[in-house]
Amino acid sequence: MITLGIETSCDDTAVAIIESDGKILSNVLTSQDVFHRDFGGIVPEIASRKHAELIGYTILEALKLASLLLEDINLISVTKGPGLVGSLLVGLEAAKSLSFALNKPLIGVNHLEGHIYSLFLEGAPLYKRKDVFPLLVLIVSGGHTELVLMDGFLKYKVLGRTRDDAAGEAIDKFARFLGYGYPGGPIIEKLGLEGDPNKYQFPNLTFKGSPYEFSFSGLKTAGVYFIQNHPDIIQNDLASVAASFENALVRILVERTIKAATDFNVKGIGVVGGVSANKRLRETFSRVSPVPVYFPQKALSTDNAAMIALTGYLRHTINGETSDLTLDAISRLEL
Ligand code: KG4
Ligand code: ZN
């Protein structure tokens, strides 16, 4: 069975074609970074316009790279949310048109769920594996930070979310205040490579409540104040400032995830979403975790359509789900 996935929830126009076991036949991503960079964040109006310009080309390119024709596609899977409505609608309309014209089933999927299945795609450590549950998954991206307990494919229990900002949002804001563009994560990672991660302290807000929840607004504010109050240090020791900020963020993510993994006695931990590409996060998890930690391939940590294709395939084959042509964008959608 051949599934075509479409992902346009944010600023990447992505189309992928996969086989049923998660083997990737093509995975095309047309990045819009260059159009948003100077604004320090994503401009929704620009994102949807660019999606509309790029989607046709991206679909054709994915077919060409997979050496397939439209008629060879058996299922069309598309992100229905969460995300920017104008962006989501472009992908949804393309998917619905294909489904109608080809008379092939359509399925709308949750972008967050998609990130989870990046672990099960070709090249990832859980490719073709089914013996990994119970698995704890940390979804950590620009819009979300949450801990999810999985008892099997499509079986989730959300243990906790961030109460305010997502981890990616905090690091993006920090980079922006330093005068850099979007996305901030890779920039801070590069700046901090040679720095001392323990040199500066960035206190995070502590709060009472569930130990599986997160909060990054305190860290974000501490970062912004540090930049405002210490121009001399920023000038002379930026590498250690970046490394220390990144380290503070990583510590929170790792500590809370390991606590949940121990409490729920899981077999392993999966870390997915854009921030999971981070080298310091990967190294720290691998160093301190008592159970195996799995990461997607770096290129599949950030948004892509292969993960959307696999999610749709699983929902369609395991649960028999399909969507009809009334499928609509849902900007706020939880797992
Ligand atoms: O999953 P994603 O591509 O889009 C969302 O669904 O949000 O995640 C984007 C986020 C951004 O905040 C970006 O700065 C962050 O992932 N990110 C990173 C790295 N690469 C992307 N953060 C830290 N280190 C990285 N290498
Ligand atoms: Zn994402």
Coordinates of C-alpha atoms and ligand atoms in Angstrom, one line a residue:
M1 CA 0.0 0.0 0.0
I2 CA 1.4 3.4 -1.0
T3 CA 0.5 6.5 1.1
L4 CA 1.0 10.1 0.1
G5 CA 1.4 12.5 3.0
I6 CA 0.9 16.3 2.9
E7 CA 2.1 18.6 5.7
T8 CA 1.5 22.3 5.6
S9 CA 0.7 23.2 9.2
C10 CA 3.4 25.8 9.6
D11 CA 6.0 27.2 7.3
D12 CA 7.3 24.1 5.5
T13 CA 5.5 22.8 2.4
A14 CA 6.1 19.0 2.6
V15 CA 5.0 16.0 0.6
A16 CA 6.2 12.4 1.1
I17 CA 5.4 9.0 -0.3
I18 CA 5.9 5.9 1.9
E19 CA 5.2 2.1 1.8
S20 CA 3.2 0.4 4.5
D21 CA 6.1 -0.5 6.8
G22 CA 7.4 3.1 6.9
K23 CA 9.9 2.8 4.1
I24 CA 10.3 6.2 2.5
L25 CA 10.0 6.4 -1.3
S26 CA 10.3 10.1 -1.4
N27 CA 10.3 12.9 1.2
V28 CA 10.3 16.4 -0.2
L29 CA 10.3 19.6 1.9
T30 CA 10.3 23.0 0.4
S31 CA 11.5 25.3 3.2
Q32 CA 10.1 28.8 3.5
D33 CA 12.7 29.9 6.1
V34 CA 14.2 32.5 3.7
F35 CA 10.8 34.3 3.5
H36 CA 10.3 34.5 7.2
R37 CA 13.8 34.9 8.6
D38 CA 13.9 38.7 8.6
F39 CA 10.6 38.9 10.6
G40 CA 12.0 36.9 13.5
G41 CA 9.1 34.4 13.3
I42 CA 6.6 33.0 10.9
V43 CA 4.2 35.4 9.2
P44 CA 1.0 33.5 8.7
E45 CA -0.1 35.4 5.6
I46 CA 3.2 34.8 3.9
A47 CA 3.2 31.1 4.9
S48 CA -0.2 30.4 3.4
R49 CA 0.6 32.2 0.2
K50 CA 3.9 30.4 -0.2
H51 CA 2.2 27.0 0.5
A52 CA -0.3 27.8 -2.4
E53 CA 2.6 28.6 -4.7
L54 CA 4.7 25.5 -3.7
I55 CA 2.2 22.7 -3.1
G56 CA 1.7 21.6 -6.7
Y57 CA 5.4 21.6 -7.4
T58 CA 6.1 19.7 -4.2
I59 CA 3.6 16.9 -5.0
L60 CA 5.0 16.5 -8.5
E61 CA 8.5 16.4 -7.2
A62 CA 7.6 13.7 -4.6
L63 CA 6.0 11.5 -7.3
K64 CA 9.1 12.0 -9.6
L65 CA 11.6 11.1 -6.9
A66 CA 9.5 8.0 -6.0
S67 CA 9.2 7.1 -9.7
L68 CA 5.5 6.8 -9.3
L69 CA 2.3 8.2 -11.0
L70 CA -0.7 9.7 -9.2
E71 CA -2.6 6.5 -10.0
D72 CA -0.2 4.5 -8.0
I73 CA -1.2 6.2 -4.7
N74 CA -3.6 4.2 -2.5
L75 CA -4.2 6.6 0.4
I76 CA -3.9 10.3 1.0
S77 CA -3.0 11.5 4.5
V78 CA -2.9 15.2 5.4
T79 CA -2.3 17.3 8.5
K80 CA -5.7 18.7 9.8
G81 CA -4.2 20.5 12.8
P82 CA -2.9 21.9 15.1
G83 CA -1.3 24.8 13.1
L84 CA -2.0 28.0 11.2
V85 CA -5.4 27.7 9.6
G86 CA -4.5 29.4 6.4
S87 CA -1.5 27.1 6.0
L88 CA -3.4 24.0 6.9
L89 CA -6.2 24.8 4.4
V90 CA -3.8 24.7 1.5
G91 CA -2.6 21.2 2.3
L92 CA -6.2 20.1 3.0
E93 CA -7.6 21.4 -0.2
A94 CA -4.8 19.8 -2.2
A95 CA -5.4 16.4 -0.4
K96 CA -9.2 16.6 -0.9
S97 CA -8.8 17.4 -4.6
L98 CA -6.4 14.4 -5.1
S99 CA -8.7 12.1 -3.2
F100 CA -11.7 13.2 -5.2
A101 CA -10.0 13.1 -8.6
L102 CA -8.3 9.7 -8.0
N103 CA -11.2 8.2 -6.0
K104 CA -8.8 7.2 -3.3
P105 CA -9.4 7.3 0.5
L106 CA -8.5 10.5 2.5
I107 CA -7.5 10.8 6.1
G108 CA -6.8 13.9 8.2
V109 CA -4.3 13.4 11.0
N110 CA -3.0 15.3 14.1
H111 CA 0.4 16.9 13.5
L112 CA 1.5 16.0 17.1
E113 CA 0.7 12.4 16.6
G114 CA 2.7 12.6 13.3
H115 CA 5.8 13.6 15.2
I116 CA 5.5 10.4 17.3
Y117 CA 5.6 8.2 14.2
S118 CA 8.8 9.8 13.0
L119 CA 10.4 7.3 15.4
F120 CA 9.0 4.4 13.3
L121 CA 10.0 5.6 9.8
E122 CA 12.8 4.1 7.8
G123 CA 16.2 5.2 9.2
A124 CA 14.8 5.7 12.8
P125 CA 15.6 3.3 15.6
L126 CA 12.1 1.9 15.9
Y127 CA 11.6 1.2 12.2
K128 CA 9.5 -2.0 11.9
R129 CA 9.5 -2.5 15.7
K130 CA 6.4 -3.3 17.7
D131 CA 8.0 -4.6 20.9
V132 CA 8.7 -1.2 22.4
F133 CA 5.6 -0.5 24.5
P134 CA 5.0 0.9 27.1
L135 CA 6.9 3.8 25.6
L136 CA 7.2 7.3 27.0
V137 CA 7.3 10.0 24.3
L138 CA 8.4 13.6 24.8
I139 CA 7.0 15.8 22.1
V140 CA 9.1 19.0 22.1
S141 CA 8.6 21.5 19.3
G142 CA 8.0 25.2 18.5
G143 CA 4.4 25.0 19.6
H144 CA 4.2 22.0 22.0
T145 CA 6.0 20.4 24.9
E146 CA 4.3 17.3 26.3
L147 CA 4.8 13.9 27.8
V148 CA 2.8 11.1 26.3
L149 CA 2.6 7.5 27.6
M150 CA 2.0 4.9 24.8
D151 CA 0.7 1.4 25.4
G152 CA 0.7 0.5 21.8
F153 CA 0.2 2.1 18.3
L154 CA -2.5 4.8 18.5
K155 CA -2.9 4.3 22.3
Y156 CA -2.0 7.5 24.2
K157 CA -2.3 9.0 27.6
V158 CA -1.1 12.6 27.9
L159 CA 0.8 12.8 31.3
G160 CA 1.4 16.6 31.2
R161 CA 1.9 19.6 28.9
T162 CA 3.6 22.9 29.2
R163 CA 1.6 25.4 31.2
D164 CA 2.8 28.3 29.1
D165 CA 5.4 28.4 26.4
A166 CA 6.8 25.5 24.5
A167 CA 10.5 24.8 24.8
G168 CA 11.1 25.7 21.1
E169 CA 9.3 29.0 21.6
A170 CA 11.6 29.9 24.5
I171 CA 14.7 29.2 22.5
D172 CA 13.3 31.0 19.4
K173 CA 12.6 34.1 21.6
F174 CA 16.1 34.0 23.1
A175 CA 17.7 33.9 19.6
R176 CA 15.4 36.7 18.5
F177 CA 16.4 39.0 21.4
L178 CA 20.0 38.3 20.6
G179 CA 19.3 39.7 17.1
Y180 CA 19.2 36.4 15.2
G181 CA 16.4 35.1 12.9
Y182 CA 14.0 32.2 13.0
P183 CA 14.3 29.3 13.8
G184 CA 16.4 30.0 16.9
G185 CA 17.1 26.5 18.0
P186 CA 19.8 25.6 15.5
I187 CA 21.3 29.1 15.8
I188 CA 21.7 28.8 19.6
E189 CA 23.0 25.3 19.2
K190 CA 25.7 26.5 16.8
L191 CA 26.6 29.6 18.9
G192 CA 27.0 27.5 22.1
L193 CA 29.1 24.7 20.6
E194 CA 32.4 26.0 22.1
G195 CA 30.9 27.5 25.2
D196 CA 30.8 26.5 28.9
P197 CA 27.2 25.3 29.6
N198 CA 27.6 25.7 33.3
K199 CA 29.0 29.3 33.4
Y200 CA 25.8 31.3 33.7
Q201 CA 22.6 30.5 35.6
F202 CA 19.1 30.9 34.0
P203 CA 16.6 30.2 36.7
N204 CA 13.3 28.7 35.7
L205 CA 10.0 29.3 37.4
T206 CA 9.3 26.5 39.8
F207 CA 5.6 25.6 40.3
K208 CA 3.6 23.3 42.4
G209 CA 1.5 20.6 40.6
S210 CA 2.1 17.7 38.4
P211 CA 5.8 16.7 38.1
Y212 CA 5.0 15.8 34.4
E213 CA 4.1 19.4 33.5
F214 CA 6.5 22.0 32.1
S215 CA 6.8 25.7 32.2
F216 CA 9.3 27.7 30.1
S217 CA 8.0 31.3 30.5
G218 CA 10.3 31.8 33.5
L219 CA 13.3 30.7 31.6
K220 CA 12.4 32.8 28.6
T221 CA 12.1 35.9 30.8
A222 CA 15.4 35.2 32.5
G223 CA 17.0 34.9 29.1
V224 CA 15.6 38.2 27.9
Y225 CA 16.6 40.0 31.2
F226 CA 20.1 38.5 30.9
I227 CA 20.5 39.9 27.4
Q228 CA 19.2 43.3 28.4
N229 CA 21.3 43.6 31.6
H230 CA 24.6 42.2 30.4
P231 CA 25.5 43.6 27.0
D232 CA 29.2 43.3 27.9
I233 CA 28.9 39.5 28.5
I234 CA 26.9 39.1 25.3
Q235 CA 29.6 40.9 23.4
N236 CA 32.5 38.9 24.8
D237 CA 31.2 35.5 25.9
L238 CA 28.3 34.7 23.7
A239 CA 29.2 31.1 23.3
S240 CA 28.9 30.4 27.0
V241 CA 25.7 32.4 27.3
A242 CA 24.1 30.3 24.5
A243 CA 25.5 27.1 25.9
S244 CA 24.2 27.9 29.4
F245 CA 20.7 28.9 28.2
E246 CA 20.5 25.7 26.1
N247 CA 21.7 23.6 29.0
A248 CA 19.1 25.1 31.4
L249 CA 16.3 24.2 28.9
V250 CA 17.7 20.7 28.3
R251 CA 18.0 20.0 32.0
I252 CA 14.3 20.7 32.6
L253 CA 13.2 18.5 29.7
V254 CA 15.5 15.6 30.7
E255 CA 14.7 15.7 34.4
R256 CA 11.0 15.6 34.0
T257 CA 11.0 13.0 31.3
I258 CA 13.3 10.7 33.2
K259 CA 11.1 11.0 36.3
A260 CA 8.0 10.0 34.3
A261 CA 9.9 7.2 32.7
T262 CA 10.9 5.8 36.1
D263 CA 7.4 6.4 37.7
F264 CA 5.6 4.6 34.8
N265 CA 8.2 1.9 34.4
V266 CA 8.5 2.2 30.6
K267 CA 10.6 0.2 28.3
G268 CA 12.1 3.2 26.6
I269 CA 11.8 6.9 25.8
G270 CA 11.2 8.5 22.5
V271 CA 12.0 12.2 21.9
V272 CA 10.4 13.8 18.9
G273 CA 9.6 17.3 17.4
G274 CA 11.9 20.1 16.2
V275 CA 13.9 20.5 19.5
S276 CA 14.7 16.8 19.5
A277 CA 17.3 17.6 16.7
N278 CA 19.3 19.3 19.4
K279 CA 22.7 17.8 20.0
R280 CA 23.0 18.7 23.7
L281 CA 19.5 17.3 24.4
R282 CA 20.4 14.0 22.6
E283 CA 23.7 13.7 24.4
T284 CA 22.2 14.4 27.9
F285 CA 19.4 12.0 27.5
S286 CA 21.6 9.2 26.3
R287 CA 24.0 9.9 29.2
V288 CA 21.6 9.9 32.1
S289 CA 18.6 7.8 31.0
P290 CA 18.1 4.4 32.8
V291 CA 16.2 3.1 29.7
P292 CA 17.0 3.3 26.0
V293 CA 16.2 6.7 24.4
Y294 CA 15.2 6.9 20.7
F295 CA 15.4 9.9 18.4
P296 CA 14.2 10.3 14.9
Q297 CA 16.8 10.9 12.2
K298 CA 17.7 14.6 12.5
A299 CA 16.0 15.6 9.3
L300 CA 12.8 13.9 10.5
S301 CA 12.8 15.6 13.9
T302 CA 11.5 18.8 12.4
D303 CA 8.3 19.0 10.4
N304 CA 8.0 16.6 7.4
A305 CA 5.3 14.7 5.5
A306 CA 6.7 11.2 5.9
M307 CA 5.5 11.2 9.5
I308 CA 2.0 12.3 8.4
A309 CA 1.9 9.6 5.8
L310 CA 2.7 6.9 8.3
T311 CA 0.2 8.2 10.9
G312 CA -2.6 8.2 8.3
Y313 CA -1.6 4.7 7.2
L314 CA -1.8 3.4 10.8
R315 CA -5.1 5.0 11.5
H316 CA -6.6 3.8 8.3
T317 CA -5.4 0.2 8.6
I318 CA -5.6 -0.3 12.4
N319 CA -8.8 1.6 13.1
G320 CA -10.4 1.7 9.6
E321 CA -10.6 5.5 9.7
T322 CA -11.2 7.8 6.7
S323 CA -12.2 11.4 6.3
D324 CA -14.7 12.8 3.8
L325 CA -14.6 16.0 1.8
T326 CA -15.9 18.1 4.8
L327 CA -12.5 17.6 6.5
D328 CA -11.5 21.0 7.9
A329 CA -8.5 22.7 9.5
I330 CA -8.5 22.7 13.3
S331 CA -6.0 25.3 14.6
R332 CA -6.0 24.0 18.2
L333 CA -6.1 20.3 18.3
E334 CA -4.9 18.1 21.2
L335 CA -3.6 14.6 21.1
Ligands
KG4_1 O1 8.5 20.4 15.1 P1 8.9 21.7 14.5 O2 9.7 21.7 13.2 O3 7.7 22.6 14.2 C1 6.6 22.7 15.1 O4 5.7 21.8 15.0 O5 6.7 23.6 16.0 O6 9.7 22.5 15.6 C2 10.3 23.8 15.4 C3 11.1 24.2 16.6 C4 11.6 25.6 16.6 O7 11.3 26.2 17.8 C5 13.1 25.4 16.4 O8 13.8 26.5 16.9 C6 13.3 24.1 17.1 O9 12.2 23.3 16.8 N1 14.6 23.5 16.7 C7 15.6 23.3 17.5 C8 16.6 22.7 16.7 N2 16.1 22.5 15.4 C9 14.9 23.0 15.4 N3 15.8 23.6 18.8 C10 17.0 23.3 19.3 N4 18.0 22.7 18.6 C11 17.9 22.4 17.3 N5 18.9 21.8 16.6
ZN2 ZN 6.0 20.0 14.3

